[in-house]
């Protein structure tokens, strides 16, 4: 079974530029998550999709971050404009069912995209 | 959502059993505990999950006492490749189940 795919793996931009990350979840997984992981910290949930609808985006800085999951499969996360403090690893995860729904709610993470904002 | 507290770091030697304890004093009735492992430059990987008592799989065991205010991840006979960050999470329902990752425990296994 293929895992969660993310691209690019690395990105370096200057502040105030825009950047986009792409995620392809495990086939059949209805729930998709985007996390931000700053160096030395645990991942922080930014947004959660159930199919193509947003379930939770309470920690997404909506003035500069946006995300979409068209057709309920692939997802993109965009930052516009980027700030220095956005330097982090952006992780995408997927699960067969939403958390708390039962034994198949395990999250599978992709390798992440390391963003450096100069 | 219950906050978790775990040691920042631990050292061990190959072949030893490692126990990492996580406290979650405010765990709610429907919350459950999940542990993830993360290697450098990789996303976290699910290890084990439980609600109460003991859970065991091919990788680890999870011990949860009756009051559920703490949990202990047990890794039998660690090897160098077990060097990683281990996260204890409480999955709780606050308008939908959510997870909050803490800073994790950095385990360093020495030869």
mmCIF file of C-alpha atoms in Angstrom:
data_model
loop_
_atom_site.group_PDB
_atom_site.id
_atom_site.type_symbol
_atom_site.label_atom_id
_atom_site.label_comp_id
_atom_site.label_asym_id
_atom_site.label_seq_id
_atom_site.Cartn_x
_atom_site.Cartn_y
_atom_site.Cartn_z
ATOM 1 C CA UNK A 1 0.000 0.000 0.000
ATOM 2 C CA UNK A 2 1.423 3.373 -1.019
ATOM 3 C CA UNK A 3 1.868 5.899 1.755
ATOM 4 C CA UNK A 4 1.010 9.566 1.951
ATOM 5 C CA UNK A 5 2.882 11.488 -0.743
ATOM 6 C CA UNK A 6 3.983 15.093 -0.385
ATOM 7 C CA UNK A 7 5.810 17.493 -2.643
ATOM 8 C CA UNK A 8 8.059 19.289 -2.758
ATOM 9 C CA UNK A 9 10.275 17.848 -0.027
ATOM 10 C CA UNK A 10 12.157 21.097 0.421
ATOM 11 C CA UNK A 11 11.391 24.714 -0.412
ATOM 12 C CA UNK A 12 13.328 27.904 0.191
ATOM 13 C CA UNK A 13 11.629 31.247 -0.374
ATOM 14 C CA UNK A 14 12.024 34.828 0.683
ATOM 15 C CA UNK A 15 9.591 36.501 3.037
ATOM 16 C CA UNK A 16 6.474 37.912 1.410
ATOM 17 C CA UNK A 17 6.646 35.322 -1.361
ATOM 18 C CA UNK A 18 3.984 32.680 -1.898
ATOM 19 C CA UNK A 19 4.376 28.923 -1.647
ATOM 20 C CA UNK A 20 2.162 25.892 -2.122
ATOM 21 C CA UNK A 21 2.448 22.325 -0.870
ATOM 22 C CA UNK A 22 0.748 19.285 -2.319
ATOM 23 C CA UNK A 23 -0.461 16.130 -0.597
ATOM 24 C CA UNK A 24 -1.826 12.875 -1.970
ATOM 25 C CA UNK A 25 -3.327 10.762 0.827
ATOM 26 C CA UNK A 26 -3.561 7.008 1.023
ATOM 27 C CA UNK A 27 -6.189 5.757 -1.392
ATOM 28 C CA UNK A 28 -9.594 5.543 0.220
ATOM 29 C CA UNK A 29 -8.738 7.701 3.212
ATOM 30 C CA UNK A 30 -11.552 10.154 3.744
ATOM 31 C CA UNK A 31 -9.864 12.273 6.399
ATOM 32 C CA UNK A 32 -6.874 14.486 5.619
ATOM 33 C CA UNK A 33 -4.852 16.645 7.992
ATOM 34 C CA UNK A 34 -2.230 19.340 7.581
ATOM 35 C CA UNK A 35 0.204 19.928 10.452
ATOM 36 C CA UNK A 36 2.950 22.463 11.022
ATOM 37 C CA UNK A 37 6.015 21.272 12.908
ATOM 38 C CA UNK A 38 8.485 23.894 14.057
ATOM 39 C CA UNK A 39 11.978 22.628 14.892
ATOM 40 C CA UNK A 40 12.082 21.042 18.334
ATOM 41 C CA UNK A 41 8.312 21.008 18.766
ATOM 42 C CA UNK A 42 5.548 18.522 18.177
ATOM 43 C CA UNK A 43 3.274 18.852 15.146
ATOM 44 C CA UNK A 44 0.440 21.372 15.395
ATOM 45 C CA UNK A 45 -2.793 20.687 13.537
ATOM 46 C CA UNK A 46 -3.614 23.419 11.008
ATOM 47 C CA UNK A 47 -6.634 22.008 9.235
ATOM 48 C CA UNK A 48 -8.630 18.797 8.964
ATOM 49 C CA UNK A 49 -10.746 17.738 5.994
ATOM 50 C CA UNK A 50 -13.437 15.095 5.856
ATOM 51 C CA UNK A 51 -13.727 14.254 2.162
ATOM 52 C CA UNK A 52 -13.702 17.740 0.604
ATOM 53 C CA UNK A 53 -15.217 19.573 3.560
ATOM 54 C CA UNK A 54 -13.349 21.384 6.323
ATOM 55 C CA UNK A 55 -13.909 19.850 9.776
ATOM 56 C CA UNK A 56 -11.506 21.965 11.812
ATOM 57 C CA UNK A 57 -9.432 24.963 10.802
ATOM 58 C CA UNK A 58 -9.354 26.690 14.166
ATOM 59 C CA UNK A 59 -5.542 26.916 14.233
ATOM 60 C CA UNK A 60 -5.071 27.922 10.620
ATOM 61 C CA UNK A 61 -3.815 31.546 10.244
ATOM 62 C CA UNK A 62 -6.460 32.386 7.722
ATOM 63 C CA UNK A 63 -5.014 35.773 6.838
ATOM 64 C CA UNK A 64 -2.136 34.061 5.064
ATOM 65 C CA UNK A 65 -2.804 30.317 4.964
ATOM 66 C CA UNK A 66 -5.365 28.568 2.811
ATOM 67 C CA UNK A 67 -6.046 24.947 1.997
ATOM 68 C CA UNK A 68 -8.336 23.044 -0.263
ATOM 69 C CA UNK A 69 -9.158 19.463 -1.033
ATOM 70 C CA UNK A 70 -10.896 19.372 -4.357
ATOM 71 C CA UNK A 71 -12.754 16.154 -5.176
ATOM 72 C CA UNK A 72 -11.951 14.818 -1.725
ATOM 73 C CA UNK A 73 -8.583 13.339 -2.674
ATOM 74 C CA UNK A 74 -5.466 15.513 -3.165
ATOM 75 C CA UNK A 75 -4.979 18.633 -1.108
ATOM 76 C CA UNK A 76 -2.923 21.798 -1.376
ATOM 77 C CA UNK A 77 -1.807 24.120 1.398
ATOM 78 C CA UNK A 78 -0.823 27.653 0.430
ATOM 79 C CA UNK A 79 0.948 30.422 2.284
ATOM 80 C CA UNK A 80 0.666 33.958 0.922
ATOM 81 C CA UNK A 81 2.608 35.992 1.894
ATOM 82 C CA UNK A 82 5.144 33.972 3.865
ATOM 83 C CA UNK A 83 6.747 35.241 7.064
ATOM 84 C CA UNK A 84 9.993 34.231 8.696
ATOM 85 C CA UNK A 85 8.093 32.399 11.452
ATOM 86 C CA UNK A 86 6.486 30.111 8.856
ATOM 87 C CA UNK A 87 9.778 28.234 8.544
ATOM 88 C CA UNK A 88 8.827 24.710 9.559
ATOM 89 C CA UNK A 89 8.051 21.245 8.276
ATOM 90 C CA UNK A 90 4.547 20.910 6.896
ATOM 91 C CA UNK A 91 3.175 17.435 7.391
ATOM 92 C CA UNK A 92 0.203 15.896 5.692
ATOM 93 C CA UNK A 93 -1.576 12.924 7.233
ATOM 94 C CA UNK A 94 -4.599 10.851 6.346
ATOM 95 C CA UNK A 95 -6.831 8.356 8.074
ATOM 96 C CA UNK A 96 -9.495 5.970 6.870
ATOM 97 C CA UNK A 97 -12.043 7.442 9.231
ATOM 98 C CA UNK A 98 -12.002 10.514 11.492
ATOM 99 C CA UNK A 99 -10.316 10.298 14.867
ATOM 100 C CA UNK A 100 -12.528 8.732 17.497
ATOM 101 C CA UNK A 101 -14.557 6.800 14.979
ATOM 102 C CA UNK A 102 -13.011 3.474 15.818
ATOM 103 C CA UNK A 103 -10.019 1.235 15.428
ATOM 104 C CA UNK A 104 -9.211 2.358 11.898
ATOM 105 C CA UNK A 105 -8.727 5.998 12.795
ATOM 106 C CA UNK A 106 -4.918 5.793 12.833
ATOM 107 C CA UNK A 107 -3.234 8.743 11.156
ATOM 108 C CA UNK A 108 -0.595 7.989 8.527
ATOM 109 C CA UNK A 109 1.879 10.780 7.943
ATOM 110 C CA UNK A 110 3.780 11.764 4.848
ATOM 111 C CA UNK A 111 7.479 12.714 4.893
ATOM 112 C CA UNK A 112 6.722 16.422 5.096
ATOM 113 C CA UNK A 113 7.852 19.527 3.238
ATOM 114 C CA UNK A 114 10.606 21.515 4.884
ATOM 115 C CA UNK A 115 10.021 25.225 4.288
ATOM 116 C CA UNK A 116 12.710 27.805 4.892
ATOM 117 C CA UNK A 117 11.710 31.454 4.717
ATOM 118 C CA UNK A 118 14.630 33.870 4.380
ATOM 119 C CA UNK B 1 -8.497 18.487 25.805
ATOM 120 C CA UNK B 2 -6.146 16.853 28.295
ATOM 121 C CA UNK B 3 -2.603 18.195 28.325
ATOM 122 C CA UNK B 4 0.174 15.616 28.376
ATOM 123 C CA UNK B 5 3.493 15.774 30.185
ATOM 124 C CA UNK B 6 6.413 13.497 29.364
ATOM 125 C CA UNK B 7 10.160 13.602 30.004
ATOM 126 C CA UNK B 8 12.074 15.723 27.535
ATOM 127 C CA UNK B 9 14.746 13.108 26.957
ATOM 128 C CA UNK B 10 15.907 9.640 27.980
ATOM 129 C CA UNK B 11 19.037 7.613 27.391
ATOM 130 C CA UNK B 12 19.264 3.846 27.193
ATOM 131 C CA UNK B 13 21.548 1.064 26.010
ATOM 132 C CA UNK B 14 20.912 -1.533 23.372
ATOM 133 C CA UNK B 15 19.023 -4.566 24.653
ATOM 134 C CA UNK B 16 17.432 -2.763 27.578
ATOM 135 C CA UNK B 17 13.737 -2.282 28.154
ATOM 136 C CA UNK B 18 12.678 1.365 27.994
ATOM 137 C CA UNK B 19 9.622 2.729 29.745
ATOM 138 C CA UNK B 20 8.383 6.227 28.890
ATOM 139 C CA UNK B 21 5.681 7.562 31.162
ATOM 140 C CA UNK B 22 3.206 10.229 30.167
ATOM 141 C CA UNK B 23 0.894 12.030 32.557
ATOM 142 C CA UNK B 24 -2.522 13.254 31.484
ATOM 143 C CA UNK B 25 -4.291 14.239 34.684
ATOM 144 C CA UNK B 26 -7.302 15.810 33.008
ATOM 145 C CA UNK B 27 -8.163 12.937 30.701
ATOM 146 C CA UNK B 28 -11.895 12.733 30.018
ATOM 147 C CA UNK B 29 -14.082 9.654 30.057
ATOM 148 C CA UNK B 30 -14.156 9.165 26.280
ATOM 149 C CA UNK B 31 -10.541 10.127 25.608
ATOM 150 C CA UNK B 32 -7.981 7.526 24.593
ATOM 151 C CA UNK B 33 -4.191 7.468 24.499
ATOM 152 C CA UNK B 34 -2.043 7.133 21.406
ATOM 153 C CA UNK B 35 1.727 6.984 20.987
ATOM 154 C CA UNK B 36 3.690 7.974 17.898
ATOM 155 C CA UNK B 37 7.353 7.637 16.970
ATOM 156 C CA UNK B 38 9.208 10.142 14.816
ATOM 157 C CA UNK B 39 12.611 9.802 13.180
ATOM 158 C CA UNK B 40 14.481 12.820 11.820
ATOM 159 C CA UNK B 41 13.201 14.016 8.447
ATOM 160 C CA UNK B 42 10.162 11.744 8.637
ATOM 161 C CA UNK B 43 6.566 12.132 9.691
ATOM 162 C CA UNK B 44 5.341 10.558 12.929
ATOM 163 C CA UNK B 45 4.485 6.861 12.831
ATOM 164 C CA UNK B 46 1.738 5.241 14.891
ATOM 165 C CA UNK B 47 3.007 2.843 17.553
ATOM 166 C CA UNK B 48 0.156 1.871 19.820
ATOM 167 C CA UNK B 49 -3.177 3.045 21.172
ATOM 168 C CA UNK B 50 -5.281 2.184 24.190
ATOM 169 C CA UNK B 51 -8.128 3.178 26.477
ATOM 170 C CA UNK B 52 -7.376 1.276 29.689
ATOM 171 C CA UNK B 53 -5.382 -1.620 31.192
ATOM 172 C CA UNK B 54 -2.754 -3.096 28.889
ATOM 173 C CA UNK B 55 -2.343 -3.229 25.144
ATOM 174 C CA UNK B 56 0.437 -5.090 23.373
ATOM 175 C CA UNK B 57 1.446 -5.314 19.746
ATOM 176 C CA UNK B 58 4.531 -6.483 17.893
ATOM 177 C CA UNK B 59 6.368 -3.251 18.620
ATOM 178 C CA UNK B 60 5.459 -2.129 22.139
ATOM 179 C CA UNK B 61 3.213 -2.420 25.150
ATOM 180 C CA UNK B 62 1.039 0.292 26.640
ATOM 181 C CA UNK B 63 0.123 0.233 30.310
ATOM 182 C CA UNK B 64 -2.745 2.395 31.534
ATOM 183 C CA UNK B 65 -3.684 2.315 35.241
ATOM 184 C CA UNK B 66 -7.261 2.299 36.434
ATOM 185 C CA UNK B 67 -7.418 6.066 37.016
ATOM 186 C CA UNK B 68 -6.063 6.650 33.474
ATOM 187 C CA UNK B 69 -4.175 9.735 34.633
ATOM 188 C CA UNK B 70 -0.954 8.372 33.193
ATOM 189 C CA UNK B 71 0.245 5.823 30.690
ATOM 190 C CA UNK B 72 3.540 4.052 30.100
ATOM 191 C CA UNK B 73 4.955 3.051 26.756
ATOM 192 C CA UNK B 74 7.233 0.044 27.089
ATOM 193 C CA UNK B 75 9.770 -0.780 24.383
ATOM 194 C CA UNK B 76 11.350 -4.215 24.921
ATOM 195 C CA UNK B 77 15.029 -4.716 24.119
ATOM 196 C CA UNK B 78 15.675 -1.450 22.285
ATOM 197 C CA UNK B 79 18.174 -1.177 19.473
ATOM 198 C CA UNK B 80 20.068 1.769 18.009
ATOM 199 C CA UNK B 81 17.292 2.171 15.441
ATOM 200 C CA UNK B 82 14.807 2.980 18.206
ATOM 201 C CA UNK B 83 16.518 6.345 18.701
ATOM 202 C CA UNK B 84 13.690 8.764 17.949
ATOM 203 C CA UNK B 85 11.185 11.167 19.455
ATOM 204 C CA UNK B 86 8.168 9.529 21.091
ATOM 205 C CA UNK B 87 4.912 11.450 21.408
ATOM 206 C CA UNK B 88 2.112 10.701 23.824
ATOM 207 C CA UNK B 89 -1.246 12.025 22.681
ATOM 208 C CA UNK B 90 -4.660 12.128 24.233
ATOM 209 C CA UNK B 91 -7.334 11.926 21.589
ATOM 210 C CA UNK B 92 -10.381 13.701 22.856
ATOM 211 C CA UNK B 93 -13.713 14.928 21.647
ATOM 212 C CA UNK B 94 -14.069 18.688 21.791
ATOM 213 C CA UNK B 95 -16.504 19.278 19.005
ATOM 214 C CA UNK B 96 -14.956 16.434 17.076
ATOM 215 C CA UNK B 97 -12.038 14.262 18.089
ATOM 216 C CA UNK B 98 -8.718 16.049 18.033
ATOM 217 C CA UNK B 99 -5.105 15.364 18.831
ATOM 218 C CA UNK B 100 -2.583 17.683 20.393
ATOM 219 C CA UNK B 101 1.076 16.754 20.132
ATOM 220 C CA UNK B 102 3.354 17.837 22.984
ATOM 221 C CA UNK B 103 7.101 18.249 22.661
ATOM 222 C CA UNK B 104 7.688 14.505 22.933
ATOM 223 C CA UNK B 105 10.443 12.458 24.570
ATOM 224 C CA UNK B 106 13.758 12.178 22.781
ATOM 225 C CA UNK B 107 15.057 8.651 23.311
ATOM 226 C CA UNK B 108 18.737 8.076 22.593
ATOM 227 C CA UNK B 109 19.867 4.477 22.472
ATOM 228 C CA UNK B 110 23.578 3.902 22.891
ATOM 229 C CA UNK B 111 25.665 0.892 21.907
#
